[in-house]
PDB file of C-alpha atoms in Angstrom:
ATOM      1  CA  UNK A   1       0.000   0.000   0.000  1.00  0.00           C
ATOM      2  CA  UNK A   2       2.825   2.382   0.564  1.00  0.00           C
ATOM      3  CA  UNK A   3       3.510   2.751  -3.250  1.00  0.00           C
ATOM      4  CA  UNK A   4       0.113   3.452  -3.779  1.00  0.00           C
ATOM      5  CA  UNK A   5       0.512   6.803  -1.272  1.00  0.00           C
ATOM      6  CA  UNK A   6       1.167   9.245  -3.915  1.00  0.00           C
ATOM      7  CA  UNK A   7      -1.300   8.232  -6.107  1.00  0.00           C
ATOM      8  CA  UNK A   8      -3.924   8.400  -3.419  1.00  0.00           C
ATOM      9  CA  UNK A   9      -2.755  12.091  -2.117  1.00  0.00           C
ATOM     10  CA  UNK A  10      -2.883  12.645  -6.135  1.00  0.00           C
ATOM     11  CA  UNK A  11      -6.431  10.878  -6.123  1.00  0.00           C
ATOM     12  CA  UNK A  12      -7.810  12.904  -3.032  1.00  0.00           C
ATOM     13  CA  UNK A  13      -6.442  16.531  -4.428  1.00  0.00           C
ATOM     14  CA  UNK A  14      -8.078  16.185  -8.017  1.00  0.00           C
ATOM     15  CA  UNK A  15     -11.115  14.546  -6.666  1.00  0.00           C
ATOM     16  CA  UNK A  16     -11.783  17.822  -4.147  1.00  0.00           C
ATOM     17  CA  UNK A  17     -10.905  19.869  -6.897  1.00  0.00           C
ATOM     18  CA  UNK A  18     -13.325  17.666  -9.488  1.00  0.00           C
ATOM     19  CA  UNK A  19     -16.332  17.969  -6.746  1.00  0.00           C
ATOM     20  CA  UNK A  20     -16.224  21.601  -6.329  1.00  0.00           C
ATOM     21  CA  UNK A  21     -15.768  22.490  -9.980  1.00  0.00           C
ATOM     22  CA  UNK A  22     -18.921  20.050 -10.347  1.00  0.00           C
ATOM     23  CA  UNK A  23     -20.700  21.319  -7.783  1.00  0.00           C
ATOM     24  CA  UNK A  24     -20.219  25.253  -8.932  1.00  0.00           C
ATOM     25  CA  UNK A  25     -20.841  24.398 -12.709  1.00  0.00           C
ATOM     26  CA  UNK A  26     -24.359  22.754 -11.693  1.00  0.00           C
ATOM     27  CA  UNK A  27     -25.003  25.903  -9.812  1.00  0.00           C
ATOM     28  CA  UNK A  28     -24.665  25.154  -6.714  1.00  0.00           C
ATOM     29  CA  UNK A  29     -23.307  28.039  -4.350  1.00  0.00           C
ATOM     30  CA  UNK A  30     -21.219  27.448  -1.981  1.00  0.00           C
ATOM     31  CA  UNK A  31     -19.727  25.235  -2.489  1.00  0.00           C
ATOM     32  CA  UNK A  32     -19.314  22.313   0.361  1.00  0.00           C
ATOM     33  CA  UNK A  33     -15.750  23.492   1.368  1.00  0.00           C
ATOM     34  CA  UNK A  34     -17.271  27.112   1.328  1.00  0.00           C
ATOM     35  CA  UNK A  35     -21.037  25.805   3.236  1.00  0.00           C
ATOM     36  CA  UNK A  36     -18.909  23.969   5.809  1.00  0.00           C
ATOM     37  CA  UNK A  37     -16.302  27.028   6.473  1.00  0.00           C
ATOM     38  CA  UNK A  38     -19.478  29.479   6.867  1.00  0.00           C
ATOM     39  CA  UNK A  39     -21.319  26.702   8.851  1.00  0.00           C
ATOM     40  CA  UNK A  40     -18.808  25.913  11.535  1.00  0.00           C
ATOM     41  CA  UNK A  41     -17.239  29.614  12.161  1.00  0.00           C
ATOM     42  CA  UNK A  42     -21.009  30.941  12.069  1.00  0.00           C
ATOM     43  CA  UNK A  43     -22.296  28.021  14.702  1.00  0.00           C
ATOM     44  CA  UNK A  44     -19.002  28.111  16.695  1.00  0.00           C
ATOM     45  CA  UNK A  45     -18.614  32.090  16.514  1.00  0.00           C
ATOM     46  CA  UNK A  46     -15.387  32.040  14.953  1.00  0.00           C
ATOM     47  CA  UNK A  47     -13.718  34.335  13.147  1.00  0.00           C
ATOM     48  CA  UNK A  48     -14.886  34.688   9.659  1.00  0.00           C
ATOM     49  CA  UNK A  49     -11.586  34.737   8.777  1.00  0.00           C
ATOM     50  CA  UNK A  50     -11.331  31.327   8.828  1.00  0.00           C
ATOM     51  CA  UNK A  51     -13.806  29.656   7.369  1.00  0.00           C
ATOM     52  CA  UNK A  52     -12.240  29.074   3.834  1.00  0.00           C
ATOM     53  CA  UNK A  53      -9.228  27.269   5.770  1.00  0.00           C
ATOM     54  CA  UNK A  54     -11.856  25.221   7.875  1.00  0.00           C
ATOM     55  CA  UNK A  55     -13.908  24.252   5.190  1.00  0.00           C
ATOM     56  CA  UNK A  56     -10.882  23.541   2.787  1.00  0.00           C
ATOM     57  CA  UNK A  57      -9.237  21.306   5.913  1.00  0.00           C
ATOM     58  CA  UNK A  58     -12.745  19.231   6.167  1.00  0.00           C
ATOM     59  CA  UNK A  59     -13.404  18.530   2.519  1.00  0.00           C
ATOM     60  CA  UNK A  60      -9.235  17.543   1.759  1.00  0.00           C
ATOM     61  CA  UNK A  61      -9.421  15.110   4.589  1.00  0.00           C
ATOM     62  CA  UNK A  62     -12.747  13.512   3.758  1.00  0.00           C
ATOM     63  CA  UNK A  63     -11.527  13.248   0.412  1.00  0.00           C
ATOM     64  CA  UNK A  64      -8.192  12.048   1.341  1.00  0.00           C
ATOM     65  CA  UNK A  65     -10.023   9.526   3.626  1.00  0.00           C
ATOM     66  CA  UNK A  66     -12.171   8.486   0.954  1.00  0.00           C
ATOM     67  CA  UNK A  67      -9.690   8.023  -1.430  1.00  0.00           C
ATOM     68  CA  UNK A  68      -7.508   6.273   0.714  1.00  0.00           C
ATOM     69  CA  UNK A  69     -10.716   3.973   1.736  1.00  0.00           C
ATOM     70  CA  UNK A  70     -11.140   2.809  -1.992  1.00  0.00           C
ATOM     71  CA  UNK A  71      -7.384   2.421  -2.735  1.00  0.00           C
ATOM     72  CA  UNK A  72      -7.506   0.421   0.065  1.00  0.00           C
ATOM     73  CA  UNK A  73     -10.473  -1.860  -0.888  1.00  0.00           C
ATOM     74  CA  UNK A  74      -9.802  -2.311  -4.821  1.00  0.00           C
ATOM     75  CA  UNK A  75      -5.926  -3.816  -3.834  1.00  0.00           C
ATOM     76  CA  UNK A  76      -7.802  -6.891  -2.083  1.00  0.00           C
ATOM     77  CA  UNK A  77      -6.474  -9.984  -2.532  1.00  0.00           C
ATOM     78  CA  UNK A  78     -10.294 -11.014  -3.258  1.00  0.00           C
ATOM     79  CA  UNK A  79     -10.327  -8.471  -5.976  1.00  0.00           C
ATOM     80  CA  UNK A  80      -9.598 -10.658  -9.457  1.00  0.00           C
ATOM     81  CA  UNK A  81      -6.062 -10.790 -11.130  1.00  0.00           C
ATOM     82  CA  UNK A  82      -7.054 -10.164 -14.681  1.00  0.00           C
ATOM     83  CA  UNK A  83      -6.837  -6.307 -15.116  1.00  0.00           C
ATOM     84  CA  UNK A  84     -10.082  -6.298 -17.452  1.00  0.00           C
ATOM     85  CA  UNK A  85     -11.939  -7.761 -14.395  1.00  0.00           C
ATOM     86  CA  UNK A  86     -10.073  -5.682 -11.584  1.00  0.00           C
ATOM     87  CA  UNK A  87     -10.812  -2.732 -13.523  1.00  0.00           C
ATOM     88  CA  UNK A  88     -14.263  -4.113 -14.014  1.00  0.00           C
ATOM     89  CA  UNK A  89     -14.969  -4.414  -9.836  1.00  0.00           C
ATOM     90  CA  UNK A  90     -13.189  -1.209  -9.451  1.00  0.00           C
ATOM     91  CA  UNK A  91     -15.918   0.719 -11.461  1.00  0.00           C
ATOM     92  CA  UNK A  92     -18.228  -1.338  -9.505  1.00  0.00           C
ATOM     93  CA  UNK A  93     -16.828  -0.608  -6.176  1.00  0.00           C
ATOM     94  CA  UNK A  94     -16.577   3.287  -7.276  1.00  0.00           C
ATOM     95  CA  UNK A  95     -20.288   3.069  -8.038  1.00  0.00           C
ATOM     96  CA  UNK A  96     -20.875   1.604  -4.643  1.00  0.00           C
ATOM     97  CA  UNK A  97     -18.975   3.811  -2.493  1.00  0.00           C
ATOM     98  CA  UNK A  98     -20.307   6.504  -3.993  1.00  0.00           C
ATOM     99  CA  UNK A  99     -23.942   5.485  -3.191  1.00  0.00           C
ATOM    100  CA  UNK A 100     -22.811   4.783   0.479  1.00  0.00           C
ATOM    101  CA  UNK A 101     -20.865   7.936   0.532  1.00  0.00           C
ATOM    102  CA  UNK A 102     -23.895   9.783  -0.631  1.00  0.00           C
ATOM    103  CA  UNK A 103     -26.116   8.293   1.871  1.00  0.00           C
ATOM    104  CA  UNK A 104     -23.914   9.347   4.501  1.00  0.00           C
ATOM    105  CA  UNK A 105     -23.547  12.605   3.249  1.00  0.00           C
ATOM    106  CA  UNK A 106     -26.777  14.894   5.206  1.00  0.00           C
ATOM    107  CA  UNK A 107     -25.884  13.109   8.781  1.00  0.00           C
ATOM    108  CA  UNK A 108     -21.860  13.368   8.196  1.00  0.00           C
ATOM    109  CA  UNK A 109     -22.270  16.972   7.344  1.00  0.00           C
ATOM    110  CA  UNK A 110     -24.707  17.791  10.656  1.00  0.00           C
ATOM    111  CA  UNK A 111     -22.317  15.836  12.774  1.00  0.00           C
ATOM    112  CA  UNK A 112     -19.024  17.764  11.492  1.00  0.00           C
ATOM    113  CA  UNK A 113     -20.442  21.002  11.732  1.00  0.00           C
ATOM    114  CA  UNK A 114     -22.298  20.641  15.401  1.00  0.00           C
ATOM    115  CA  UNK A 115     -18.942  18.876  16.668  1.00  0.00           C
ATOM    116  CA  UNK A 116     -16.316  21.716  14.956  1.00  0.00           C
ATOM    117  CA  UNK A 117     -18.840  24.417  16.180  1.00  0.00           C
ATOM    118  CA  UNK A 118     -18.253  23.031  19.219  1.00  0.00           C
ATOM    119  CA  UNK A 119     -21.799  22.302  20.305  1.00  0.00           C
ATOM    120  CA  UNK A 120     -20.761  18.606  20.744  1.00  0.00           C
ATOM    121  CA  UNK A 121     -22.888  15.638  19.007  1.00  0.00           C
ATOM    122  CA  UNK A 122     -26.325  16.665  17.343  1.00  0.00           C
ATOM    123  CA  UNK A 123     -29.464  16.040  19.178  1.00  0.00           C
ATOM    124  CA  UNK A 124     -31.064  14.537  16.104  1.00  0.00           C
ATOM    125  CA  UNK A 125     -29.555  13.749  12.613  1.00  0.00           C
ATOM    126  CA  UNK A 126     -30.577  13.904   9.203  1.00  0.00           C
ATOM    127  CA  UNK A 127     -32.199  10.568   7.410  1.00  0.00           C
ATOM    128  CA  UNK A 128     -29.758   9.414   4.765  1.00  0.00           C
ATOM    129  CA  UNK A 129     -29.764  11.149   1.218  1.00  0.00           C
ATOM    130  CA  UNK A 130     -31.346   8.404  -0.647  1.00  0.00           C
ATOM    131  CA  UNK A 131     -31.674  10.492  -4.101  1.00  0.00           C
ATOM    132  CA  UNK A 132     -29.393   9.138  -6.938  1.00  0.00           C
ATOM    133  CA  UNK A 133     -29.513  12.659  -8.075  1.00  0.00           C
ATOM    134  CA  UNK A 134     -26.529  15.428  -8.739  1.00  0.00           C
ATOM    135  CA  UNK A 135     -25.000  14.579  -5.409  1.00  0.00           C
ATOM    136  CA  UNK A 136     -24.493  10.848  -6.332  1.00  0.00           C
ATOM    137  CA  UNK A 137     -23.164  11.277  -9.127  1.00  0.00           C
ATOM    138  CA  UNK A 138     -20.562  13.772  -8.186  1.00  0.00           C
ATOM    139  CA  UNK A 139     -19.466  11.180  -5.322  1.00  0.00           C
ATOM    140  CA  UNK A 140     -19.443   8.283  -8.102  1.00  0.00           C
ATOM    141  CA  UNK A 141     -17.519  11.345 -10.316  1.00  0.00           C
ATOM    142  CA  UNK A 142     -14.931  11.537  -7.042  1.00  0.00           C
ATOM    143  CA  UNK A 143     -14.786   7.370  -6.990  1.00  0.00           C
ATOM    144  CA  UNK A 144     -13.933   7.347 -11.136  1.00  0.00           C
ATOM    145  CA  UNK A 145     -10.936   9.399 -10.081  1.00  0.00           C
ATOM    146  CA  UNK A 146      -9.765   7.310  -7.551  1.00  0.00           C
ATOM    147  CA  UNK A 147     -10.042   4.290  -9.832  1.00  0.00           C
ATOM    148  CA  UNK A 148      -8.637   6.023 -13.113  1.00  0.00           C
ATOM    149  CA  UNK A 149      -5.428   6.996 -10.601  1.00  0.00           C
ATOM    150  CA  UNK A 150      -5.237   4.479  -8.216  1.00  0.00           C
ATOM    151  CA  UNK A 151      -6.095   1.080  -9.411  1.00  0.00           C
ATOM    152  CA  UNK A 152      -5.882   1.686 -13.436  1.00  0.00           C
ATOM    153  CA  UNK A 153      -2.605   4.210 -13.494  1.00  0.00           C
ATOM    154  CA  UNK A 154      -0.873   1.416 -11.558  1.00  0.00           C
ATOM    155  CA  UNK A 155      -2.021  -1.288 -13.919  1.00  0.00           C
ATOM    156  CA  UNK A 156      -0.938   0.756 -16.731  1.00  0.00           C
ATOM    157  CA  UNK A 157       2.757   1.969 -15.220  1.00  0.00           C
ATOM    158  CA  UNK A 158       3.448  -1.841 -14.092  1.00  0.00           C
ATOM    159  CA  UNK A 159       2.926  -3.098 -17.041  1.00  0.00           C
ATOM    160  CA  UNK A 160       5.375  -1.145 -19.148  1.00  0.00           C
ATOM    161  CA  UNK A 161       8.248  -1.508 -15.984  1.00  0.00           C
ATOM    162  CA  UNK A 162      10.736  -4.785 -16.632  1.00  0.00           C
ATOM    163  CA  UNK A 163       9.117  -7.725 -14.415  1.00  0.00           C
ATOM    164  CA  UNK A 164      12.374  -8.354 -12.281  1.00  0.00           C
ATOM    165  CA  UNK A 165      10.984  -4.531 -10.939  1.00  0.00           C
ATOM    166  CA  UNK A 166       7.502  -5.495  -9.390  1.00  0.00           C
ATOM    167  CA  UNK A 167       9.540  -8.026  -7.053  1.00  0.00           C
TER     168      UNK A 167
END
C-alpha cells in the first residue's frame, strides 16, 4: 500500500478539486468546502476569517479519507487478477462507495459542523440522502478518479516496468 501513497494524495487533491468544480458548474453556491467554512465559524462564533481554511481542511481530509478507503479496498487480494476484471470491480466498487458515501452525506455533514462548532454531538440527525440525483453522481464522479489513478494508473505503469521490478 505504501507505493500506492502518492497516487492516493494525487487521487484525493483532483477529486476535491473535481467535486467543487462540479458542484459550482451545476449551480450550486457554496460550495461544500465554502457551506462547511461558513457553517462551523457561524455556529461556533469564529472568526470569519477562517472559514475558507476550515472548510478547505474538512473537505481535503474527507476526500483524502475516501480516497484512501477505496485504494484500500480495490488492492484486495479477493479483488480478481485479470486487469479487465479488476478494472471491471473497481468501477463497480466506485459506483458503490459513492452510493454509500452519498447516503452518509446529510448526517456526516450535521455531525461535522455541530462537533467543529463546538456544540458537541447533534441532538437529532438527518435521514440518509437516498436520491441518486446530482449529489451521487458527483461522489461516483470523485470514486472514477480514484479508480482512473489508483487502481488503473498502476495497472498501466506496471505493465510497461521490466518484471524483475515489481519483485
Amino acid at each position: 500500500m505504501r507505493r500506492l501513497a502518492p497516487w492516493v494524495v494525487l487521487a484525493a487533491l483532483v477529486g476535491a478539486i473535481e467535486f467543487v468544480v462540479v458542484q459550482a458548474l451545476g449551480g450550486f453556491s457554496p460550495n461544500i468546502a465554502q457551506f462547511m467554512g461558513r457553517q462551523i465559524v457561524n455556529q461556533g462564533g469564529y472568526s470569519e476569517s477562517l472559514a475558507g481554511a476550515i472548510g478547505w481542511t474538512i473537505h481535503l481530509g474527507v476526500s483524502l479519507t475516501y480516497a484512501a478507503l477505496y485504494a484500500f479496498a480495490s488492492h484486495q487480494p479477493m479483488m480478481p487478477a485479470s486487469r479487465t476484471a479488476r478494472w471491471s470491480a473497481g468501477l463497480v466498487l466506485a459506483l458503490l462507495l459513492g452510493w454509500l458515501t452519498t447516503l452518509a452525506t446529510a448526517p456526516a455533514i450535521a455531525v461535522t459542523i455541530s462537533v467543529l462548532a463546538g456544540q458537541g454531538w447533534p441532538t437529532a440527525l438527518p435521514g440518509p440522502n437516498t436520491s441518486l440525483g446530482f449529489a451521487f453522481w458527483n461522489h461516483v464522479g470523485f470514486f472514477a478518479i480514484c479508480w482512473a489513478l489508483t487502481l488503473v494508473w498502476p495497472d498501466i505503469l506496471r505493465g510497461q516496468r521490466p518484471e524483475t521490478a515489481n519483485v
